[in-house]
Short mmCIF file of C-alpha atoms in Angstrom, two decimals:
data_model
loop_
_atom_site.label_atom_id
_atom_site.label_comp_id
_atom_site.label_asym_id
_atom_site.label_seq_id
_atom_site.Cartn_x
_atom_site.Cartn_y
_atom_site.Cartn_z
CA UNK A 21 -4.67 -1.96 -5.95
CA UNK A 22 -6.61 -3.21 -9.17
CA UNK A 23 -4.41 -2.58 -11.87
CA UNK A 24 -1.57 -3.06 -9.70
CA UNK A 25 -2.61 -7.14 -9.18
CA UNK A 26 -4.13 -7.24 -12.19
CA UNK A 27 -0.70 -6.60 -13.91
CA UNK A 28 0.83 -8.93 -11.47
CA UNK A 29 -0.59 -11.99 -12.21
CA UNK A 30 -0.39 -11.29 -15.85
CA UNK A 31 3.39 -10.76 -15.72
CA UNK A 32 3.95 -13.56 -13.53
CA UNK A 33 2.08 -16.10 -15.26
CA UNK A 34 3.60 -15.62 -18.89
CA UNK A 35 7.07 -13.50 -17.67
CA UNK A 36 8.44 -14.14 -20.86
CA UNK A 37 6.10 -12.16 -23.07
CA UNK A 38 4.14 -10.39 -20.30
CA UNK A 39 6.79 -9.10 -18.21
CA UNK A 40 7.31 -5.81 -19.81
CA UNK A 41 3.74 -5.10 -18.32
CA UNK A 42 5.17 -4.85 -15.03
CA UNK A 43 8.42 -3.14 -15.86
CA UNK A 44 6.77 -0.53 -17.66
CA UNK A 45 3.45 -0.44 -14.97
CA UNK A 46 4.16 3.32 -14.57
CA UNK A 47 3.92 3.91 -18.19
CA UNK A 48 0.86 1.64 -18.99
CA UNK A 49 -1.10 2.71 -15.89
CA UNK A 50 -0.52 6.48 -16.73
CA UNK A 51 -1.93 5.73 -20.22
CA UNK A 52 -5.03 4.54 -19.07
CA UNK A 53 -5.71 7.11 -16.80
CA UNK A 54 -4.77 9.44 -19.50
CA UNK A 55 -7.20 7.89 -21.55
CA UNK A 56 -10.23 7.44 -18.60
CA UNK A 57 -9.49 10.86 -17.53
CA UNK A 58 -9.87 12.49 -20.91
CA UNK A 59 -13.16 10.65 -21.28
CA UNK A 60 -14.79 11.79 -18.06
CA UNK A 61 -13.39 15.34 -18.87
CA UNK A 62 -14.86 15.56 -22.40
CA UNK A 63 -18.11 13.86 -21.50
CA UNK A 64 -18.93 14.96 -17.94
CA UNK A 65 -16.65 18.25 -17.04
CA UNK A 66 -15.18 15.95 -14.04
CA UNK A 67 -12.21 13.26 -13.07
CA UNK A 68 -13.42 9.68 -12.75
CA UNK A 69 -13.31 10.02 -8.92
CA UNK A 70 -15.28 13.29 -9.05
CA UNK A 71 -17.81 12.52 -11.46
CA UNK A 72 -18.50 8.82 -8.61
CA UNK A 73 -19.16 11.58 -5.84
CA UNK A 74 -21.79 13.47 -8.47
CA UNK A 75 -19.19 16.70 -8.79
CA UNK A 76 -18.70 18.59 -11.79
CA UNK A 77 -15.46 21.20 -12.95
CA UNK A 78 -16.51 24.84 -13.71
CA UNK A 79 -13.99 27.32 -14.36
CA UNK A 80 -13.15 29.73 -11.02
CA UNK A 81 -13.34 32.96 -13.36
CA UNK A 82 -16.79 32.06 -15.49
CA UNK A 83 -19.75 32.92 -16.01
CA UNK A 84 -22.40 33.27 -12.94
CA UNK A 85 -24.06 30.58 -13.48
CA UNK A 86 -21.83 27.24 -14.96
CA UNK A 87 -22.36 25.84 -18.10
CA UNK A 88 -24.37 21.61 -17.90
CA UNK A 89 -22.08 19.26 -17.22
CA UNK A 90 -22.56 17.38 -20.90
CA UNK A 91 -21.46 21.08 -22.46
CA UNK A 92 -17.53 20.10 -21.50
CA UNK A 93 -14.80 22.26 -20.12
CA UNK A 94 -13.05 25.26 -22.05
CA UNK A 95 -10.13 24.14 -23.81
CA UNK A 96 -7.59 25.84 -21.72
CA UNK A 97 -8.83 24.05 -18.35
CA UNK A 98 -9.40 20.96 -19.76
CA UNK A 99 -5.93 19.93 -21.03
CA UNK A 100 -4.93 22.01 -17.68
CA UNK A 101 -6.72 19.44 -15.79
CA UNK A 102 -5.68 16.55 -17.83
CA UNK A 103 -2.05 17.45 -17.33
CA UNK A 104 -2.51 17.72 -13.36
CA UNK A 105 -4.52 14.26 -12.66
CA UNK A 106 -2.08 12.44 -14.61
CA UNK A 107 1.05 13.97 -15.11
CA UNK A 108 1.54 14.90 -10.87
CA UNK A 109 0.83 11.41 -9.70
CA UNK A 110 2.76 10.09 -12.24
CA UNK A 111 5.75 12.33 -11.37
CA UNK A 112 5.45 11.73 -7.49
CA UNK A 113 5.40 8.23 -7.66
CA UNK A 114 8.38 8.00 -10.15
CA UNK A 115 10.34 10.47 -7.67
CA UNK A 116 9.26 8.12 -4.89
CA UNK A 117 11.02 5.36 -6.16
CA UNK A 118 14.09 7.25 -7.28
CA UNK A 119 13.97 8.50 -3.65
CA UNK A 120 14.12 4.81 -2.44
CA UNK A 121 16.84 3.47 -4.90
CA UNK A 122 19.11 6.27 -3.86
CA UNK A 123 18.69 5.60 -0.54
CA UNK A 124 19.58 1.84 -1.53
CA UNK A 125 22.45 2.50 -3.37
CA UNK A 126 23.89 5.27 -1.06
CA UNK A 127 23.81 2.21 1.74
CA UNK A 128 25.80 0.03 -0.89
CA UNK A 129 27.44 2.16 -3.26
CA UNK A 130 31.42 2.01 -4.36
CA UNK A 131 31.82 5.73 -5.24
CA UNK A 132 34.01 7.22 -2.79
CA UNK A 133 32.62 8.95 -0.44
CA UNK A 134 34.24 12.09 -1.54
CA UNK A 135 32.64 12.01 -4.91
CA UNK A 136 30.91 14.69 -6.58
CA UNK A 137 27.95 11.91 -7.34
CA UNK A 138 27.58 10.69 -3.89
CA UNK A 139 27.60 14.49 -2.03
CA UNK A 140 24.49 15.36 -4.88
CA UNK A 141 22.60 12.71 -4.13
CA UNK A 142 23.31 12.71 -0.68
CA UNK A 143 22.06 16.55 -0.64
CA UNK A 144 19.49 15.81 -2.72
CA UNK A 145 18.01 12.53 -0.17
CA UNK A 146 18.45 15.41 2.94
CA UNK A 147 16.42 17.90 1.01
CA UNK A 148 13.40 15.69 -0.28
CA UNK A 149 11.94 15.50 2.73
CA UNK A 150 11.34 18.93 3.54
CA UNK A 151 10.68 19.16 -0.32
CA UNK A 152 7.58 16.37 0.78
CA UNK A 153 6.63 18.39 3.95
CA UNK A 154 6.15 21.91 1.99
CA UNK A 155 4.29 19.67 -0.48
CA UNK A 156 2.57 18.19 2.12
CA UNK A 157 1.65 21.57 4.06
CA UNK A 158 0.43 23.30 1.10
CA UNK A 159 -1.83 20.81 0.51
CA UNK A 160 -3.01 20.58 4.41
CA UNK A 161 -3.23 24.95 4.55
CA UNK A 162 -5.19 24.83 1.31
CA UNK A 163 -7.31 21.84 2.85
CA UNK A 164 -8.16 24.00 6.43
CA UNK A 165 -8.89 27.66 4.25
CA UNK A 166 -11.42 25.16 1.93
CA UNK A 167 -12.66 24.07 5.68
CA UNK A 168 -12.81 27.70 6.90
CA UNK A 169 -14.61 29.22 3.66
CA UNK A 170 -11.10 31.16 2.81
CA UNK A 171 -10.96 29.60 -0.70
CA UNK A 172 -12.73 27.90 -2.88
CA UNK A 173 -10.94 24.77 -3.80
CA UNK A 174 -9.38 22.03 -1.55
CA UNK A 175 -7.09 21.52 -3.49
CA UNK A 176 -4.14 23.70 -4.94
CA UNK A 177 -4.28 21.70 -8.21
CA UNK A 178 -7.58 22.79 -9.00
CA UNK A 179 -6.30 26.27 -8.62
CA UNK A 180 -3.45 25.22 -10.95
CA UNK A 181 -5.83 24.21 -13.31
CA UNK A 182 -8.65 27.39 -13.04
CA UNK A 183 -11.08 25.34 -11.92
CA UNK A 184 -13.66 24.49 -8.65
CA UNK A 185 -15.72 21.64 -7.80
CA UNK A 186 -19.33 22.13 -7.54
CA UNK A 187 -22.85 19.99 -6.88
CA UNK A 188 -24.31 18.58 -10.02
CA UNK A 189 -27.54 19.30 -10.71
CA UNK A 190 -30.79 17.79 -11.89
CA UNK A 191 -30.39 19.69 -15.17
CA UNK A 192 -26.69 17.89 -15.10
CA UNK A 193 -27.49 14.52 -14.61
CA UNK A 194 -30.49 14.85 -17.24
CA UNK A 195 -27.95 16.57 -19.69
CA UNK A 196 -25.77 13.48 -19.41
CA UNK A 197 -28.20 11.04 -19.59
CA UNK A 198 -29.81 11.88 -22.71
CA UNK A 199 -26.34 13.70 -24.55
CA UNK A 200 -25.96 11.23 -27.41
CA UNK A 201 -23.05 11.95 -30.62
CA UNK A 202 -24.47 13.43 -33.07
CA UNK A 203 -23.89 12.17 -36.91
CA UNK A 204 -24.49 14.08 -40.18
CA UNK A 205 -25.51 12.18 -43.11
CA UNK A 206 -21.78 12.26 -45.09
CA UNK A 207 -20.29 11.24 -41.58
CA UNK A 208 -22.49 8.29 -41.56
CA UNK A 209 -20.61 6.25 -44.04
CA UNK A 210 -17.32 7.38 -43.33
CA UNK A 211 -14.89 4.66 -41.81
CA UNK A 212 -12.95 6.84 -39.85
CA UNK A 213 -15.74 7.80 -38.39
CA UNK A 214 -17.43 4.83 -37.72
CA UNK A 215 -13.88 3.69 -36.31
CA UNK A 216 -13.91 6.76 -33.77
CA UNK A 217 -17.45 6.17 -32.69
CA UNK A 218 -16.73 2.53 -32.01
CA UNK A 219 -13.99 3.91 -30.07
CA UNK A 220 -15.58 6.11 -27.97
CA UNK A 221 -18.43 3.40 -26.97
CA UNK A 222 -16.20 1.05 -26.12
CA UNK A 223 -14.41 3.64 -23.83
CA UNK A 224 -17.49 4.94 -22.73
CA UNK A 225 -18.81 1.23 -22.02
CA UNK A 226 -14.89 0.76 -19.67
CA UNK A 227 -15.77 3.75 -18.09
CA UNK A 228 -19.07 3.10 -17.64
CA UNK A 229 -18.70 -0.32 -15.85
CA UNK A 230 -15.65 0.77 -13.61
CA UNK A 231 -18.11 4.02 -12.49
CA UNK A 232 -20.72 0.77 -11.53
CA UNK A 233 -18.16 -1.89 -10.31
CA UNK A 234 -16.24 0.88 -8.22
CA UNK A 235 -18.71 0.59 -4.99
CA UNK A 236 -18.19 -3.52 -5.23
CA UNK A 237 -14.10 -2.81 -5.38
CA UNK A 238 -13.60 -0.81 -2.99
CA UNK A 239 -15.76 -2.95 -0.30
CA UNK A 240 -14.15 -6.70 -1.97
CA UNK A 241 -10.52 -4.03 -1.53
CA UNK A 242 -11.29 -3.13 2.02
CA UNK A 243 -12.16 -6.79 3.17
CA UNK A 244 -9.19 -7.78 1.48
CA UNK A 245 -7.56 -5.63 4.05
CA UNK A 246 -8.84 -6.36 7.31
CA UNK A 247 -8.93 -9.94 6.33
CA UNK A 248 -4.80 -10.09 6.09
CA UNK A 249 -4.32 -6.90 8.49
CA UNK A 250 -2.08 -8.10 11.51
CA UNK A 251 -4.36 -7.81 14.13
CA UNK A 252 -6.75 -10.40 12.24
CA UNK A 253 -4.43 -12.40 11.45
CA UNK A 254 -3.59 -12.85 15.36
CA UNK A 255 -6.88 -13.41 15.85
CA UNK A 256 -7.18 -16.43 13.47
CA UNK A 257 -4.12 -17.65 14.79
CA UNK A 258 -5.03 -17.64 18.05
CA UNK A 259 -8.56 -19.58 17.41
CA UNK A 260 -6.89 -21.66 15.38
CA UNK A 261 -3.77 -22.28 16.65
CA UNK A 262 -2.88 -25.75 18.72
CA UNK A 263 -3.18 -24.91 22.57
CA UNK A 264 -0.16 -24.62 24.61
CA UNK A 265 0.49 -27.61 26.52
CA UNK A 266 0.35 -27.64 30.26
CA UNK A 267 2.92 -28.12 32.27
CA UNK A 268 3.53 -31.40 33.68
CA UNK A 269 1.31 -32.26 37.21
CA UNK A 270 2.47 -34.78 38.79
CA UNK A 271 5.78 -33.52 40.15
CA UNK A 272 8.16 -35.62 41.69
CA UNK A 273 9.89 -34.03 44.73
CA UNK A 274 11.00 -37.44 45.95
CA UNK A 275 14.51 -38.36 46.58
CA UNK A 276 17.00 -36.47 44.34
CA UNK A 277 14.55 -34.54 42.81
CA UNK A 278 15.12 -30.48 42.71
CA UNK A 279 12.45 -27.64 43.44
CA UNK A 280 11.84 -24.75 40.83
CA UNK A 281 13.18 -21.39 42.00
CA UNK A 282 10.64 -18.41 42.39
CA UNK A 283 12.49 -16.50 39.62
CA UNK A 284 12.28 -18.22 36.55
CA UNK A 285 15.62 -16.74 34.76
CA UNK A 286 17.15 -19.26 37.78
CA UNK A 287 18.81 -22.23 37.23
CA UNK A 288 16.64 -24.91 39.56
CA UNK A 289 20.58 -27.05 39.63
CA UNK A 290 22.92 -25.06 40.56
CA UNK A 291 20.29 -22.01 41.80
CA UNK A 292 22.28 -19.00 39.71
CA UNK A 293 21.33 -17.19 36.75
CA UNK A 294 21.22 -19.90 33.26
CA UNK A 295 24.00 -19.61 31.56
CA UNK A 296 23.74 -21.77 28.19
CA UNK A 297 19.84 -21.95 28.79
CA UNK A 298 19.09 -25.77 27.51
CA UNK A 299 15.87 -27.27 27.80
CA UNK A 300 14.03 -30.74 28.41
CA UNK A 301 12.29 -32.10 25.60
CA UNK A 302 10.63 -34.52 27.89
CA UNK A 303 9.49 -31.99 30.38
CA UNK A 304 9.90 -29.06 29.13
CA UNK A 305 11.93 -26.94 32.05
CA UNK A 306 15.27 -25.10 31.22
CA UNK A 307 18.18 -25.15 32.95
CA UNK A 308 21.98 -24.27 32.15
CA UNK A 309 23.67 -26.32 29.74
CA UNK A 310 26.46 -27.56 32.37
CA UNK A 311 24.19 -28.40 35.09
CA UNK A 312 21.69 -30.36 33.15
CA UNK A 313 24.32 -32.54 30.79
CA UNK A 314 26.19 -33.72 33.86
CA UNK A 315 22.98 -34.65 35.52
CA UNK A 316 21.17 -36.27 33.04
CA UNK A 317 24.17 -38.08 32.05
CA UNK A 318 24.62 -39.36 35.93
CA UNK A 319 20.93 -39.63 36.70
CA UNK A 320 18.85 -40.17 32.60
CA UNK A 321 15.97 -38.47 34.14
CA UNK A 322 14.96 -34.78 34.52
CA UNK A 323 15.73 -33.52 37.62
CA UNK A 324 12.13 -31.45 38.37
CA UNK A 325 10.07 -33.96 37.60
CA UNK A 326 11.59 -37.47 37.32
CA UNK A 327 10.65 -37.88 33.96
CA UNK A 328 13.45 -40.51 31.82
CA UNK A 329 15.71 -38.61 29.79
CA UNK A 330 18.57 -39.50 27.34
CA UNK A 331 21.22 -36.99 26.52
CA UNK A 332 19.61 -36.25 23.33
CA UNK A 333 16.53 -34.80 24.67
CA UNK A 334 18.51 -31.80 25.48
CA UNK A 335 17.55 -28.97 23.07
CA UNK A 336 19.86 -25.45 23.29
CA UNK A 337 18.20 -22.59 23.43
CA UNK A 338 19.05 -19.06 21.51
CA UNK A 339 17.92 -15.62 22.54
CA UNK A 340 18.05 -12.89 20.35
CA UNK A 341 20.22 -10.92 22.63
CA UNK A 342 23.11 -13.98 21.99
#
């Protein structure tokens, strides 16, 4: 939700040079995660998200006991990891929206129906989502055998990538805190070098203040959430809102005045069902649209409750039904 309102207000306060930063948000948010994911995978064997909850990768066919966190990940399940926490979620949510402009345009479209583009798509909307519920299910299967002690890994992207999540240790977290680059002497003065180092602290200083801020986020996200959820929004509207009037007390069932019928979806004229329901502005009752104009037309008072009325103090009322 960061990034994504982040890039928002960016784009809509300069559209014309800053726009392209929401067109393209796919594109520039999968780049950064490439880029924070790659960090966290070189530096600490784990994603972002794993390396907050103190977990570590180690590959599932290794060595008995894991190599420090600081040591990295073998080649092959590091760019196998790196592919699967960015590429997937990139994928998915790109399919998503294709998913939902389909959809869109199948509602609106001018192909004929008879088309071979509109029968592929059409196929293709039916089948997505049981494509999304085997998706789904693996996940959920590989989820309850993690829960069980059948397998090793929650998820079936770790298994994708050869790799299982375990505790860090205290010889972990000292690894990492005291793993610094290491320079030779003819490195020292190079500028490519010095360029890449830069580099990498600045990255490592981005990564290292999102890893801090993250906590603060997430609770400043989650107020964020109940504060404009519906139900508190009824809430504040309901403290806040300007009490109902009452209804008028001092009734005047003198001569010519009518009495209210028990059922309120009653005329109190002509005693039937409204038809046309109008109301008083001046008191407030309802009563069908005949009844009332040729009374208050004879009379220029409401009939309940006596109260002076003019012809334009009739206000029609609409149901959604009509």
């Amino acid at each position: 939700p960061c990034p994504v309102f982040s890039l928002q207000v960016l784009a809509e306060s300069n559209p014309g040079r800053l726009g392209w930063l929401w067109r393209w948000f796919d594109e520039v948010y999968a780049v950064l995660d490439l880029l924070l994911q790659q960090h966290y995978l070189a530096t600490c064997s784990a994603s972002f998200s794993e390396n907050f909850y103190s977990l570590k990768r180690v590959p599932l066919r290794g060595r008995q006991r894991p190599a420090l966190a600081a040591a990295g990940l073998p080649k092959k399940q590091h760019w196998r990891s790196l592919l699967l926490l960015v590429l997937v979620p990139y994928l998915k949510g790109k399919l998503e929206r294709l998913v939902a402009s389909l959809r869109e345009e199948d509602e609106y479209s001018i192909h004929p129906p008879s088309s071979s583009w509109k029968r592929f798509y059409r196929a293709f909307l039916a089948a997505y989502p049981f494509v999304l519920m085997s998706w789904e299910g693996w996940f959920l299967v590989q989820q309850l055998c993690y829960i069980l002690g059948k397998a090793q890994h929650h998820s079936p992207l770790l298994r994708l990538a050869g790799v299982r999540l375990v505790r860090l240790t205290a010889e972990d977290i000292q690894s990492l805190e005291r793993k610094v680059p290491v320079r030779t002497a003819g490195q020292a003065h190079s500028i490519t070098t010095r360029v890449q180092s830069a580099a990498r602290r600045a990255l490592g200083g981005i990564a290292f203040s999102l890893s801090s801020g993250l906590a603060v986020c997430v609770f400043f996200l989650q107020f964020l959430d109940w504060w404009y959820s519906s139900e508190n929004q009824e809430t504040i509207k309901s403290l806040t809102a300007l009490p109902t009037p009452p209804p008028p007390l001092h009734l005047d069932h003198g001569e010519g005045s009518v009495l209210l019928p028990k059922l309120k979806t009653l005329c109190p004229l002509c005693r039937k069902v409204r038809v046309n329901a109008t109301a008083l502005s001046t008191s407030g009752f309802v009563f069908c649209y005949r009844c009332v104009y040729g009374y208050v037309k004879a009379h220029q008072r409401c009939p309940v409750t006596g109260y002076a009325t003019e012809l334009q103090h009739l206000v029609k009322l609409y149901s959604p039904e009509s």
